[in-house]
PDB file of C-alpha atoms and ligand atoms in Angstrom:
ATOM      1  CA  MET W   1      -0.173  -0.045  -0.044  1.00 55.00           C
ATOM      2  CA  ALA W   2       1.768   3.678  -1.047  1.00 84.00           C
ATOM      3  CA  ARG W   3       2.009   5.691   1.926  1.00 97.00           C
ATOM      4  CA  LYS W   4       1.727   9.100   1.479  1.00 98.00           C
ATOM      5  CA  PHE W   5       5.413  11.227   1.021  1.00 98.00           C
ATOM      6  CA  PHE W   6       5.486  13.509   5.093  1.00 98.00           C
ATOM      7  CA  VAL W   7       7.365  16.430   5.531  1.00 98.00           C
ATOM      8  CA  GLY W   8       7.636  17.897   8.277  1.00 99.00           C
ATOM      9  CA  GLY W   9       9.661  20.882   9.898  1.00 98.00           C
ATOM     10  CA  ASN W  10      10.738  21.530  13.423  1.00 98.00           C
ATOM     11  CA  TRP W  11      11.286  24.779  14.147  1.00 98.00           C
ATOM     12  CA  LYS W  12      12.293  24.099  18.077  1.00 98.00           C
ATOM     13  CA  CYS W  13      13.215  26.443  19.840  1.00 98.00           C
ATOM     14  CA  ASN W  14      13.200  29.376  17.318  1.00 98.00           C
ATOM     15  CA  GLY W  15      11.999  32.048  15.917  1.00 97.00           C
ATOM     16  CA  THR W  16      10.076  36.007  16.506  1.00 98.00           C
ATOM     17  CA  THR W  17       6.326  36.459  14.954  1.00 98.00           C
ATOM     18  CA  GLU W  18       7.591  38.695  11.954  1.00 98.00           C
ATOM     19  CA  GLU W  19      10.450  35.812  11.578  1.00 98.00           C
ATOM     20  CA  VAL W  20       7.498  33.214  11.357  1.00 98.00           C
ATOM     21  CA  LYS W  21       5.650  35.113   9.222  1.00 98.00           C
ATOM     22  CA  LYS W  22       8.563  35.133   6.862  1.00 98.00           C
ATOM     23  CA  ILE W  23       8.755  31.852   7.134  1.00 98.00           C
ATOM     24  CA  VAL W  24       5.020  31.173   5.800  1.00 98.00           C
ATOM     25  CA  ALA W  25       5.282  33.493   3.782  1.00 98.00           C
ATOM     26  CA  THR W  26       7.885  31.485   1.473  1.00 98.00           C
ATOM     27  CA  LEU W  27       5.906  28.437   3.050  1.00 98.00           C
ATOM     28  CA  ASN W  28       2.465  29.675   1.310  1.00 98.00           C
ATOM     29  CA  ASP W  29       4.379  30.602  -2.414  1.00 98.00           C
ATOM     30  CA  GLY W  30       6.505  27.214  -2.419  1.00 97.00           C
ATOM     31  CA  GLN W  31       5.661  25.451  -5.474  1.00 97.00           C
ATOM     32  CA  VAL W  32       5.064  22.171  -4.544  1.00 97.00           C
ATOM     33  CA  PRO W  33       3.200  18.804  -5.127  1.00 97.00           C
ATOM     34  CA  SER W  34      -0.865  18.683  -4.633  1.00 97.00           C
ATOM     35  CA  ALA W  35      -1.732  17.491  -1.064  1.00 97.00           C
ATOM     36  CA  ASP W  36      -2.442  13.956  -2.639  1.00 96.00           C
ATOM     37  CA  ILE W  37       1.336  14.298  -3.192  1.00 97.00           C
ATOM     38  CA  VAL W  38       2.612  15.248   0.081  1.00 98.00           C
ATOM     39  CA  GLU W  39       1.642  16.196   3.174  1.00 98.00           C
ATOM     40  CA  VAL W  40       3.086  18.968   4.844  1.00 98.00           C
ATOM     41  CA  VAL W  41       3.070  19.526   9.045  1.00 98.00           C
ATOM     42  CA  VAL W  42       5.492  22.416  10.697  1.00 98.00           C
ATOM     43  CA  SER W  43       5.985  22.616  14.097  1.00 98.00           C
ATOM     44  CA  PRO W  44       6.573  26.357  15.526  1.00 98.00           C
ATOM     45  CA  PRO W  45       6.749  26.380  19.341  1.00 98.00           C
ATOM     46  CA  TYR W  46       3.862  26.204  21.370  1.00 98.00           C
ATOM     47  CA  ILE W  47       3.773  30.194  21.888  1.00 98.00           C
ATOM     48  CA  PHE W  48       3.248  30.436  18.266  1.00 98.00           C
ATOM     49  CA  LEU W  49       1.041  28.058  17.142  1.00 98.00           C
ATOM     50  CA  PRO W  50      -1.828  30.635  16.602  1.00 98.00           C
ATOM     51  CA  VAL W  51      -0.399  32.606  14.173  1.00 98.00           C
ATOM     52  CA  VAL W  52       1.877  30.007  11.604  1.00 98.00           C
ATOM     53  CA  GLN W  53      -1.804  28.033  12.114  1.00 98.00           C
ATOM     54  CA  SER W  54      -3.748  31.457  10.589  1.00 98.00           C
ATOM     55  CA  LEU W  55      -1.246  31.997   8.090  1.00 98.00           C
ATOM     56  CA  LEU W  56      -0.271  28.407   6.945  1.00 98.00           C
ATOM     57  CA  LYS W  57      -2.456  27.638   3.339  1.00 97.00           C
ATOM     58  CA  PRO W  58      -5.116  25.507   4.104  1.00 96.00           C
ATOM     59  CA  ASP W  59      -2.973  22.106   2.352  1.00 95.00           C
ATOM     60  CA  PHE W  60      -0.311  22.516   5.101  1.00 98.00           C
ATOM     61  CA  HIS W  61      -0.482  21.972   9.136  1.00 98.00           C
ATOM     62  CA  VAL W  62       0.111  22.319  11.982  1.00 98.00           C
ATOM     63  CA  ALA W  63       2.158  20.206  15.459  1.00 99.00           C
ATOM     64  CA  ALA W  64       2.980  21.251  18.970  1.00 99.00           C
ATOM     65  CA  GLN W  65       6.486  20.331  19.519  1.00 98.00           C
ATOM     66  CA  ASN W  66       5.106  18.829  23.350  1.00 98.00           C
ATOM     67  CA  CYS W  67       2.056  18.329  25.310  1.00 98.00           C
ATOM     68  CA  TRP W  68       1.165  16.825  28.523  1.00 98.00           C
ATOM     69  CA  VAL W  69       1.512  13.290  29.208  1.00 98.00           C
ATOM     70  CA  LYS W  70      -2.123  13.359  30.894  1.00 98.00           C
ATOM     71  CA  LYS W  71      -5.203  15.469  31.771  1.00 97.00           C
ATOM     72  CA  GLY W  72      -4.142  19.697  31.868  1.00 96.00           C
ATOM     73  CA  GLY W  73      -4.690  20.364  35.722  1.00 96.00           C
ATOM     74  CA  ALA W  74      -1.750  21.799  38.269  1.00 98.00           C
ATOM     75  CA  PHE W  75       1.060  21.119  35.917  1.00 98.00           C
ATOM     76  CA  THR W  76       3.089  24.904  36.037  1.00 98.00           C
ATOM     77  CA  GLY W  77       4.299  25.246  32.817  1.00 97.00           C
ATOM     78  CA  GLU W  78       2.867  22.810  30.362  1.00 98.00           C
ATOM     79  CA  VAL W  79       0.435  22.671  27.762  1.00 98.00           C
ATOM     80  CA  SER W  80      -2.278  19.837  27.651  1.00 98.00           C
ATOM     81  CA  ALA W  81      -3.070  17.482  24.342  1.00 98.00           C
ATOM     82  CA  GLU W  82      -6.734  19.121  25.653  1.00 98.00           C
ATOM     83  CA  MET W  83      -6.122  22.639  25.323  1.00 98.00           C
ATOM     84  CA  LEU W  84      -4.247  21.153  21.058  1.00 98.00           C
ATOM     85  CA  VAL W  85      -7.619  20.025  20.500  1.00 98.00           C
ATOM     86  CA  ASN W  86      -9.021  23.013  21.390  1.00 98.00           C
ATOM     87  CA  LEU W  87      -7.196  25.542  19.809  1.00 98.00           C
ATOM     88  CA  GLY W  88      -7.438  23.016  16.595  1.00 98.00           C
ATOM     89  CA  ILE W  89      -4.272  22.196  15.988  1.00 98.00           C
ATOM     90  CA  PRO W  90      -3.660  18.391  14.478  1.00 98.00           C
ATOM     91  CA  TRP W  91      -0.250  16.790  15.110  1.00 99.00           C
ATOM     92  CA  VAL W  92       2.052  17.004  18.134  1.00 99.00           C
ATOM     93  CA  ILE W  93       5.466  15.843  17.515  1.00 99.00           C
ATOM     94  CA  LEU W  94       6.642  13.296  20.655  1.00 98.00           C
ATOM     95  CA  GLY W  95       9.886  11.795  22.021  1.00 98.00           C
ATOM     96  CA  HIS W  96      12.047  14.212  20.523  1.00 98.00           C
ATOM     97  CA  SER W  97      15.409  13.526  21.387  1.00 98.00           C
ATOM     98  CA  GLU W  98      16.256  16.823  22.465  1.00 98.00           C
ATOM     99  CA  ARG W  99      13.881  15.826  25.354  1.00 98.00           C
ATOM    100  CA  ARG W 100      14.459  12.720  26.107  1.00 97.00           C
ATOM    101  CA  ALA W 101      18.148  13.540  26.252  1.00 95.00           C
ATOM    102  CA  LEU W 102      17.790  16.990  28.445  1.00 94.00           C
ATOM    103  CA  LEU W 103      15.103  16.374  29.964  1.00 95.00           C
ATOM    104  CA  ASN W 104      15.096  12.633  30.794  1.00 96.00           C
ATOM    105  CA  GLU W 105      11.397  12.128  29.188  1.00 98.00           C
ATOM    106  CA  SER W 106      12.380   8.608  29.513  1.00 98.00           C
ATOM    107  CA  ASN W 107      10.548   5.251  26.977  1.00 98.00           C
ATOM    108  CA  GLU W 108       7.567   5.090  28.804  1.00 98.00           C
ATOM    109  CA  PHE W 109       6.565   8.857  29.718  1.00 98.00           C
ATOM    110  CA  VAL W 110       7.438   8.667  26.001  1.00 98.00           C
ATOM    111  CA  GLY W 111       4.781   6.070  24.850  1.00 98.00           C
ATOM    112  CA  ASP W 112       2.167   7.084  27.597  1.00 98.00           C
ATOM    113  CA  LYS W 113       2.677  10.608  26.330  1.00 98.00           C
ATOM    114  CA  VAL W 114       2.204   9.026  22.852  1.00 99.00           C
ATOM    115  CA  ALA W 115      -1.295   7.122  24.064  1.00 98.00           C
ATOM    116  CA  TYR W 116      -3.148  10.066  26.036  1.00 98.00           C
ATOM    117  CA  ALA W 117      -2.709  12.933  22.704  1.00 98.00           C
ATOM    118  CA  LEU W 118      -3.780  10.111  20.359  1.00 98.00           C
ATOM    119  CA  SER W 119      -6.951   9.405  22.693  1.00 98.00           C
ATOM    120  CA  GLN W 120      -7.275  12.868  22.726  1.00 98.00           C
ATOM    121  CA  GLY W 121      -7.859  13.047  18.796  1.00 98.00           C
ATOM    122  CA  LEU W 122      -4.011  14.084  18.328  1.00 98.00           C
ATOM    123  CA  LYS W 123      -1.526  12.655  15.067  1.00 99.00           C
ATOM    124  CA  VAL W 124       1.644  11.675  16.051  1.00 99.00           C
ATOM    125  CA  ILE W 125       5.429  12.422  15.200  1.00 99.00           C
ATOM    126  CA  ALA W 126       6.863   9.692  17.529  1.00 99.00           C
ATOM    127  CA  CYS W 127      10.448  10.258  17.286  1.00 98.00           C
ATOM    128  CA  VAL W 128      13.234   7.250  17.869  1.00 98.00           C
ATOM    129  CA  GLY W 129      17.224   6.771  17.290  1.00 98.00           C
ATOM    130  CA  GLU W 130      20.355   6.216  19.062  1.00 98.00           C
ATOM    131  CA  THR W 131      23.203   8.282  20.121  1.00 97.00           C
ATOM    132  CA  LEU W 132      26.542   7.998  18.492  1.00 97.00           C
ATOM    133  CA  GLU W 133      27.747   5.615  21.536  1.00 97.00           C
ATOM    134  CA  GLN W 134      24.780   3.210  21.021  1.00 98.00           C
ATOM    135  CA  ARG W 135      25.285   2.896  17.598  1.00 98.00           C
ATOM    136  CA  GLU W 136      29.209   2.198  18.017  1.00 97.00           C
ATOM    137  CA  SER W 137      28.281   0.224  20.195  1.00 98.00           C
ATOM    138  CA  GLY W 138      26.375  -2.161  18.337  1.00 98.00           C
ATOM    139  CA  SER W 139      23.112  -1.184  19.637  1.00 98.00           C
ATOM    140  CA  THR W 140      20.599   1.075  17.357  1.00 98.00           C
ATOM    141  CA  LEU W 141      18.379  -1.482  16.888  1.00 98.00           C
ATOM    142  CA  GLU W 142      18.103  -2.405  19.347  1.00 98.00           C
ATOM    143  CA  VAL W 143      17.669   0.923  20.981  1.00 98.00           C
ATOM    144  CA  VAL W 144      14.627   2.099  18.294  1.00 98.00           C
ATOM    145  CA  ALA W 145      13.092  -0.960  18.719  1.00 98.00           C
ATOM    146  CA  ALA W 146      12.980  -0.190  22.917  1.00 98.00           C
ATOM    147  CA  GLN W 147      11.368   3.018  22.028  1.00 98.00           C
ATOM    148  CA  THR W 148       9.258   1.696  19.225  1.00 98.00           C
ATOM    149  CA  LYS W 149       7.829  -1.409  21.572  1.00 98.00           C
ATOM    150  CA  ALA W 150       7.746   1.121  24.302  1.00 98.00           C
ATOM    151  CA  ILE W 151       4.537   2.981  22.563  1.00 98.00           C
ATOM    152  CA  ALA W 152       3.281  -0.309  21.137  1.00 98.00           C
ATOM    153  CA  ASP W 153       2.964  -1.674  24.388  1.00 98.00           C
ATOM    154  CA  ARG W 154       0.969   1.558  25.020  1.00 98.00           C
ATOM    155  CA  VAL W 155      -1.504   2.155  22.081  1.00 98.00           C
ATOM    156  CA  THR W 156      -4.778  -0.317  20.133  1.00 97.00           C
ATOM    157  CA  SER W 157      -4.543   2.131  16.466  1.00 98.00           C
ATOM    158  CA  TRP W 158      -0.925   2.956  14.902  1.00 98.00           C
ATOM    159  CA  GLU W 159      -3.145   4.931  12.190  1.00 98.00           C
ATOM    160  CA  ASN W 160      -2.436   8.095  13.652  1.00 98.00           C
ATOM    161  CA  ILE W 161       1.162   8.251  14.561  1.00 98.00           C
ATOM    162  CA  VAL W 162       4.280   8.942  11.829  1.00 99.00           C
ATOM    163  CA  VAL W 163       7.642   7.642  12.876  1.00 99.00           C
ATOM    164  CA  ALA W 164      10.709   9.636  13.043  1.00 99.00           C
ATOM    165  CA  TYR W 165      13.339   8.090  12.566  1.00 98.00           C
ATOM    166  CA  GLU W 166      16.072  10.809  13.595  1.00 98.00           C
ATOM    167  CA  PRO W 167      19.568   9.303  14.835  1.00 98.00           C
ATOM    168  CA  VAL W 168      21.023  12.129  17.342  1.00 98.00           C
ATOM    169  CA  TRP W 169      24.228  12.327  16.387  1.00 98.00           C
ATOM    170  CA  ALA W 170      22.857  13.612  13.364  1.00 98.00           C
ATOM    171  CA  ILE W 171      20.596  16.482  14.665  1.00 97.00           C
ATOM    172  CA  GLY W 172      21.817  19.258  13.745  1.00 96.00           C
ATOM    173  CA  THR W 173      25.462  18.060  13.109  1.00 96.00           C
ATOM    174  CA  GLY W 174      25.384  18.080   9.377  1.00 95.00           C
ATOM    175  CA  LYS W 175      26.506  14.548   9.508  1.00 96.00           C
ATOM    176  CA  VAL W 176      23.455  13.486   8.029  1.00 97.00           C
ATOM    177  CA  ALA W 177      22.900   9.618   7.556  1.00 96.00           C
ATOM    178  CA  SER W 178      24.009   7.724   4.498  1.00 97.00           C
ATOM    179  CA  PRO W 179      20.889   6.605   2.346  1.00 97.00           C
ATOM    180  CA  ALA W 180      22.031   3.615   2.931  1.00 97.00           C
ATOM    181  CA  GLN W 181      22.483   3.958   6.862  1.00 98.00           C
ATOM    182  CA  ALA W 182      19.031   5.435   7.257  1.00 98.00           C
ATOM    183  CA  GLN W 183      17.082   2.308   4.916  1.00 98.00           C
ATOM    184  CA  GLU W 184      18.228  -0.272   7.190  1.00 98.00           C
ATOM    185  CA  VAL W 185      17.062   1.113   9.890  1.00 98.00           C
ATOM    186  CA  HIS W 186      13.573   2.237   8.922  1.00 98.00           C
ATOM    187  CA  ASN W 187      13.980  -1.030   7.167  1.00 98.00           C
ATOM    188  CA  GLU W 188      14.619  -2.757  10.876  1.00 98.00           C
ATOM    189  CA  LEU W 189      11.321  -0.509  12.613  1.00 98.00           C
ATOM    190  CA  ARG W 190       9.220  -2.149   9.605  1.00 98.00           C
ATOM    191  CA  LYS W 191      10.053  -5.263  10.155  1.00 98.00           C
ATOM    192  CA  TRP W 192       9.832  -5.017  14.234  1.00 98.00           C
ATOM    193  CA  LEU W 193       5.821  -3.798  13.666  1.00 98.00           C
ATOM    194  CA  HIS W 194       5.367  -6.764  10.781  1.00 98.00           C
ATOM    195  CA  ALA W 195       6.808  -8.463  13.512  1.00 98.00           C
ATOM    196  CA  ASN W 196       5.543  -7.336  16.954  1.00 98.00           C
ATOM    197  CA  VAL W 197       2.531  -5.011  15.744  1.00 98.00           C
ATOM    198  CA  SER W 198       0.338  -6.305  12.892  1.00 98.00           C
ATOM    199  CA  PRO W 199       1.701  -6.422   8.984  1.00 98.00           C
ATOM    200  CA  ASP W 200      -0.775  -4.427   8.266  1.00 98.00           C
ATOM    201  CA  VAL W 201       0.577  -1.372  10.571  1.00 98.00           C
ATOM    202  CA  ALA W 202       4.094  -2.203   9.255  1.00 98.00           C
ATOM    203  CA  SER W 203       2.500  -1.332   5.421  1.00 98.00           C
ATOM    204  CA  THR W 204       1.108   1.254   6.642  1.00 98.00           C
ATOM    205  CA  THR W 205       3.385   3.156   8.677  1.00 98.00           C
ATOM    206  CA  ARG W 206       5.530   6.148   7.871  1.00 98.00           C
ATOM    207  CA  ILE W 207       8.705   6.354   8.977  1.00 98.00           C
ATOM    208  CA  ILE W 208      10.350   9.151   8.571  1.00 98.00           C
ATOM    209  CA  TYR W 209      13.497  10.702   8.533  1.00 98.00           C
ATOM    210  CA  GLY W 210      15.736  13.032  10.766  1.00 98.00           C
ATOM    211  CA  GLY W 211      18.841  14.526  11.198  1.00 98.00           C
ATOM    212  CA  SER W 212      20.713  17.093   9.133  1.00 98.00           C
ATOM    213  CA  VAL W 213      17.914  16.674   6.079  1.00 98.00           C
ATOM    214  CA  SER W 214      18.896  19.393   3.751  1.00 98.00           C
ATOM    215  CA  GLY W 215      18.472  20.788   0.210  1.00 98.00           C
ATOM    216  CA  ALA W 216      21.154  19.250  -0.876  1.00 98.00           C
ATOM    217  CA  ASN W 217      20.284  15.679   0.372  1.00 98.00           C
ATOM    218  CA  CYS W 218      16.910  15.305   0.727  1.00 98.00           C
ATOM    219  CA  LYS W 219      16.401  13.656  -2.977  1.00 98.00           C
ATOM    220  CA  GLU W 220      18.423  10.240  -1.966  1.00 98.00           C
ATOM    221  CA  LEU W 221      17.773  10.217   1.095  1.00 98.00           C
ATOM    222  CA  ALA W 222      13.732   9.437  -0.225  1.00 98.00           C
ATOM    223  CA  GLY W 223      14.974   7.462  -3.169  1.00 98.00           C
ATOM    224  CA  ASN W 224      14.814   4.909  -0.478  1.00 98.00           C
ATOM    225  CA  PRO W 225      11.844   2.619  -0.484  1.00 97.00           C
ATOM    226  CA  ASP W 226      11.640   2.695   3.813  1.00 98.00           C
ATOM    227  CA  VAL W 227      11.842   7.002   4.200  1.00 98.00           C
ATOM    228  CA  ASP W 228       8.461   8.223   3.698  1.00 98.00           C
ATOM    229  CA  GLY W 229       9.084  11.271   4.248  1.00 98.00           C
ATOM    230  CA  PHE W 230      11.286  14.079   6.692  1.00 98.00           C
ATOM    231  CA  LEU W 231      11.227  15.909  10.320  1.00 98.00           C
ATOM    232  CA  VAL W 232      13.217  18.697   8.742  1.00 98.00           C
ATOM    233  CA  GLY W 233      15.675  21.275  12.106  1.00 98.00           C
ATOM    234  CA  GLY W 234      17.624  23.917  10.641  1.00 98.00           C
ATOM    235  CA  ALA W 235      16.555  23.611   7.067  1.00 98.00           C
ATOM    236  CA  SER W 236      12.585  23.430   7.847  1.00 98.00           C
ATOM    237  CA  LEU W 237      13.492  27.455   8.677  1.00 98.00           C
ATOM    238  CA  LYS W 238      15.009  28.755   5.162  1.00 98.00           C
ATOM    239  CA  PRO W 239      13.626  28.305   2.037  1.00 97.00           C
ATOM    240  CA  GLU W 240      15.352  25.301   0.855  1.00 98.00           C
ATOM    241  CA  PHE W 241      12.765  23.227   3.174  1.00 98.00           C
ATOM    242  CA  ILE W 242      10.808  23.898  -0.250  1.00 98.00           C
ATOM    243  CA  ASP W 243      13.241  21.676  -1.726  1.00 98.00           C
ATOM    244  CA  ILE W 244      12.849  18.960   0.703  1.00 98.00           C
ATOM    245  CA  ILE W 245       9.175  18.907   0.072  1.00 98.00           C
ATOM    246  CA  LYS W 246       9.984  18.319  -3.081  1.00 98.00           C
ATOM    247  CA  ALA W 247      11.980  15.234  -2.602  1.00 98.00           C
ATOM    248  CA  ALA W 248       7.998  13.391  -2.500  1.00 98.00           C
ATOM    249  CA  GLU W 249       8.152  13.312  -6.022  1.00 97.00           C
ATOM    250  CA  VAL W 250      11.370  11.057  -6.282  1.00 97.00           C
ATOM    251  CA  GLU W 251      10.843   8.339  -7.501  1.00 94.00           C
ATOM    252  CA  LYS W 252      11.263   5.080  -5.720  1.00 93.00           C
ATOM    253  CA  LYS W 253      14.510   2.482  -6.213  1.00 89.00           C
ATOM    254  CA  ALA W 254      13.316  -1.462  -5.779  1.00 81.00           C
TER     255      ALA W 254
HETATM  256  P1  LIG M 301      18.061  18.931  12.197  1.00 68.69           P
HETATM  257  O1  LIG M 301      17.705  18.932  10.301  1.00 68.69           O
HETATM  258  O2  LIG M 301      18.455  20.404  12.241  1.00 68.69           O
HETATM  259  O3  LIG M 301      19.820  18.101  12.137  1.00 68.69           O
HETATM  260  O4  LIG M 301      17.076  18.337  12.950  1.00 68.69           O
HETATM  261  C1  LIG M 301      16.778  17.760  12.890  1.00 68.69           C
HETATM  262  C2  LIG M 301      15.881  17.148  14.305  1.00 68.69           C
HETATM  263  O5  LIG M 301      15.731  17.340  15.553  1.00 68.69           O
HETATM  264  C3  LIG M 301      14.226  17.347  13.690  1.00 68.69           C
HETATM  265  O6  LIG M 301      13.541  16.634  14.844  1.00 68.69           O
END
């Protein structure tokens, strides 16, 4: 079954009102494949979600970069899934390595967040990925399988989940995974889903790659059969994000 190419732009903790308006204007003017070929979701900081959502052309959607693990209430500084739903925000990024590492978010905590967000009707971009140390010690597949299992153990449907494989060593470093490295992990993740969730979920779930994706390297990565799109950091703030969206039209290698 065909998986629609998915391109996410994670703006992280960047931008002023003026800057985000400029990025949105560039996106709205970009000549990109139609919404039946590519799904585009941009993720500004919480505070800019309403302005970005109001200005973005309707083909493109927005995602929050996080949300609270359960129903809102006395949790100072948090934003709940219910609030995102209330504002009509369709997507949320969960389990980003920057939060796993800096804020000690465990696999179980991320799994709980994914399950709660889905239960409230959000769609989730769930991030997994190994550190350089884990890759060098040969435990990449074990690490991403454990991260994926913590989600699989807690959810009943994968319909609204996109998995983002983001090797930590490739994030913000300019050291992109080679097309073969990306394809290998994506294929292993798909095999894991096949064996541990279901063949249907394995064949329909989009697995996107993140980590130093650029206008220059996106086409080669997109040619891999198991790379269903990208989660882009730095380059999503620049006009080259349009070129990355266009990678949806790259023909897959057999
Ligand atoms: P970069 O594209 O800046 O490496 O960031 C990737 C990322 O973390 C997207 O979530």
